[in-house]
């Protein structure tokens, strides 16, 4: 079921990378998959008339920064509001 309490996805085609001499990692494929999954979840729950809370956990600061930038665009859109 899409709405289980906790789900993990293995994004096998993604690769971690460093940027600008950072020791932290980012994986753009994982981040974009996360964004797409979030958008799907929002559409499904909106149609069902329910609200959910979503948490995304990453141990990498560089990945977190990338996620913040990508989600900032979505959350500031009309649909994201």
PDB file of C-alpha atoms in Angstrom:
ATOM      1  CA  UNK A   1       0.000   0.000   0.000  1.00  0.00           C
ATOM      2  CA  UNK A   2       1.213   3.504  -0.808  1.00  0.00           C
ATOM      3  CA  UNK A   3       0.327   4.864   2.626  1.00  0.00           C
ATOM      4  CA  UNK A   4       2.303   2.554   4.916  1.00  0.00           C
ATOM      5  CA  UNK A   5       3.876   4.165   7.975  1.00  0.00           C
ATOM      6  CA  UNK A   6       7.423   3.751   6.667  1.00  0.00           C
ATOM      7  CA  UNK A   7       8.764   2.862   3.237  1.00  0.00           C
ATOM      8  CA  UNK A   8      12.240   2.536   1.786  1.00  0.00           C
ATOM      9  CA  UNK A   9      13.102   2.665  -1.913  1.00  0.00           C
ATOM     10  CA  UNK A  10      16.340   1.483  -3.488  1.00  0.00           C
ATOM     11  CA  UNK A  11      17.209   3.890  -6.310  1.00  0.00           C
ATOM     12  CA  UNK A  12      19.744   1.694  -8.071  1.00  0.00           C
ATOM     13  CA  UNK A  13      20.501   4.007 -11.016  1.00  0.00           C
ATOM     14  CA  UNK A  14      21.636   6.911  -8.837  1.00  0.00           C
ATOM     15  CA  UNK A  15      25.227   7.698  -7.931  1.00  0.00           C
ATOM     16  CA  UNK A  16      26.509   9.714  -5.026  1.00  0.00           C
ATOM     17  CA  UNK A  17      28.803  12.595  -5.825  1.00  0.00           C
ATOM     18  CA  UNK A  18      30.819  15.313  -4.090  1.00  0.00           C
ATOM     19  CA  UNK A  19      30.671  18.954  -5.026  1.00  0.00           C
ATOM     20  CA  UNK A  20      33.183  21.717  -4.634  1.00  0.00           C
ATOM     21  CA  UNK A  21      35.602  19.799  -2.445  1.00  0.00           C
ATOM     22  CA  UNK A  22      32.885  18.922   0.054  1.00  0.00           C
ATOM     23  CA  UNK A  23      33.227  15.710   2.042  1.00  0.00           C
ATOM     24  CA  UNK A  24      29.436  15.368   1.974  1.00  0.00           C
ATOM     25  CA  UNK A  25      27.479  13.499  -0.696  1.00  0.00           C
ATOM     26  CA  UNK A  26      24.518  14.207  -2.894  1.00  0.00           C
ATOM     27  CA  UNK A  27      22.607  11.870  -5.161  1.00  0.00           C
ATOM     28  CA  UNK A  28      20.547  13.843  -7.643  1.00  0.00           C
ATOM     29  CA  UNK A  29      18.624  10.790  -8.892  1.00  0.00           C
ATOM     30  CA  UNK A  30      17.548   9.914  -5.346  1.00  0.00           C
ATOM     31  CA  UNK A  31      16.542  13.500  -4.630  1.00  0.00           C
ATOM     32  CA  UNK A  32      14.473  13.812  -7.810  1.00  0.00           C
ATOM     33  CA  UNK A  33      12.838  10.436  -7.125  1.00  0.00           C
ATOM     34  CA  UNK A  34      11.950  11.706  -3.651  1.00  0.00           C
ATOM     35  CA  UNK A  35      10.398  14.828  -5.122  1.00  0.00           C
ATOM     36  CA  UNK A  36       8.359  12.834  -7.651  1.00  0.00           C
ATOM     37  CA  UNK A  37       7.188  10.425  -4.950  1.00  0.00           C
ATOM     38  CA  UNK A  38       6.143  13.358  -2.760  1.00  0.00           C
ATOM     39  CA  UNK A  39       4.170  14.926  -5.615  1.00  0.00           C
ATOM     40  CA  UNK A  40       2.428  11.598  -6.301  1.00  0.00           C
ATOM     41  CA  UNK A  41       1.594  11.191  -2.628  1.00  0.00           C
ATOM     42  CA  UNK A  42       0.135  14.698  -2.509  1.00  0.00           C
ATOM     43  CA  UNK A  43      -2.110  14.014  -5.521  1.00  0.00           C
ATOM     44  CA  UNK A  44      -3.313  10.650  -4.184  1.00  0.00           C
ATOM     45  CA  UNK A  45      -4.059  11.933  -0.698  1.00  0.00           C
ATOM     46  CA  UNK A  46      -5.779  15.045  -2.037  1.00  0.00           C
ATOM     47  CA  UNK A  47      -8.096  12.898  -4.152  1.00  0.00           C
ATOM     48  CA  UNK A  48      -8.791  10.698  -1.120  1.00  0.00           C
ATOM     49  CA  UNK A  49      -9.470  13.748   1.048  1.00  0.00           C
ATOM     50  CA  UNK A  50      -6.853  12.892   3.655  1.00  0.00           C
ATOM     51  CA  UNK A  51      -3.807  14.696   5.014  1.00  0.00           C
ATOM     52  CA  UNK A  52      -0.479  13.066   5.696  1.00  0.00           C
ATOM     53  CA  UNK A  53       2.843  14.086   7.165  1.00  0.00           C
ATOM     54  CA  UNK A  54       5.969  13.324   5.192  1.00  0.00           C
ATOM     55  CA  UNK A  55       9.476  13.046   6.589  1.00  0.00           C
ATOM     56  CA  UNK A  56      12.634  12.687   4.549  1.00  0.00           C
ATOM     57  CA  UNK A  57      15.823  11.577   6.258  1.00  0.00           C
ATOM     58  CA  UNK A  58      19.302  12.035   4.831  1.00  0.00           C
ATOM     59  CA  UNK A  59      22.620  11.920   6.684  1.00  0.00           C
ATOM     60  CA  UNK A  60      24.321  14.151   4.085  1.00  0.00           C
ATOM     61  CA  UNK A  61      24.307  17.947   4.253  1.00  0.00           C
ATOM     62  CA  UNK A  62      24.848  18.289   0.513  1.00  0.00           C
ATOM     63  CA  UNK A  63      21.846  16.049  -0.191  1.00  0.00           C
ATOM     64  CA  UNK A  64      19.778  18.081   2.264  1.00  0.00           C
ATOM     65  CA  UNK A  65      20.702  21.344   0.526  1.00  0.00           C
ATOM     66  CA  UNK A  66      19.721  19.904  -2.859  1.00  0.00           C
ATOM     67  CA  UNK A  67      16.405  18.639  -1.458  1.00  0.00           C
ATOM     68  CA  UNK A  68      15.687  22.044   0.091  1.00  0.00           C
ATOM     69  CA  UNK A  69      16.235  23.777  -3.249  1.00  0.00           C
ATOM     70  CA  UNK A  70      14.071  21.320  -5.186  1.00  0.00           C
ATOM     71  CA  UNK A  71      11.252  21.227  -2.633  1.00  0.00           C
ATOM     72  CA  UNK A  72      11.317  25.005  -2.250  1.00  0.00           C
ATOM     73  CA  UNK A  73      10.251  25.345  -5.894  1.00  0.00           C
ATOM     74  CA  UNK A  74       7.424  22.816  -5.459  1.00  0.00           C
ATOM     75  CA  UNK A  75       6.151  24.114  -2.130  1.00  0.00           C
ATOM     76  CA  UNK A  76       5.986  27.687  -3.373  1.00  0.00           C
ATOM     77  CA  UNK A  77       3.910  26.706  -6.421  1.00  0.00           C
ATOM     78  CA  UNK A  78       0.123  26.981  -6.399  1.00  0.00           C
ATOM     79  CA  UNK A  79      -0.220  23.199  -6.143  1.00  0.00           C
ATOM     80  CA  UNK A  80       2.373  23.010  -3.365  1.00  0.00           C
ATOM     81  CA  UNK A  81       0.563  25.565  -1.228  1.00  0.00           C
TER      82      UNK A  81
END
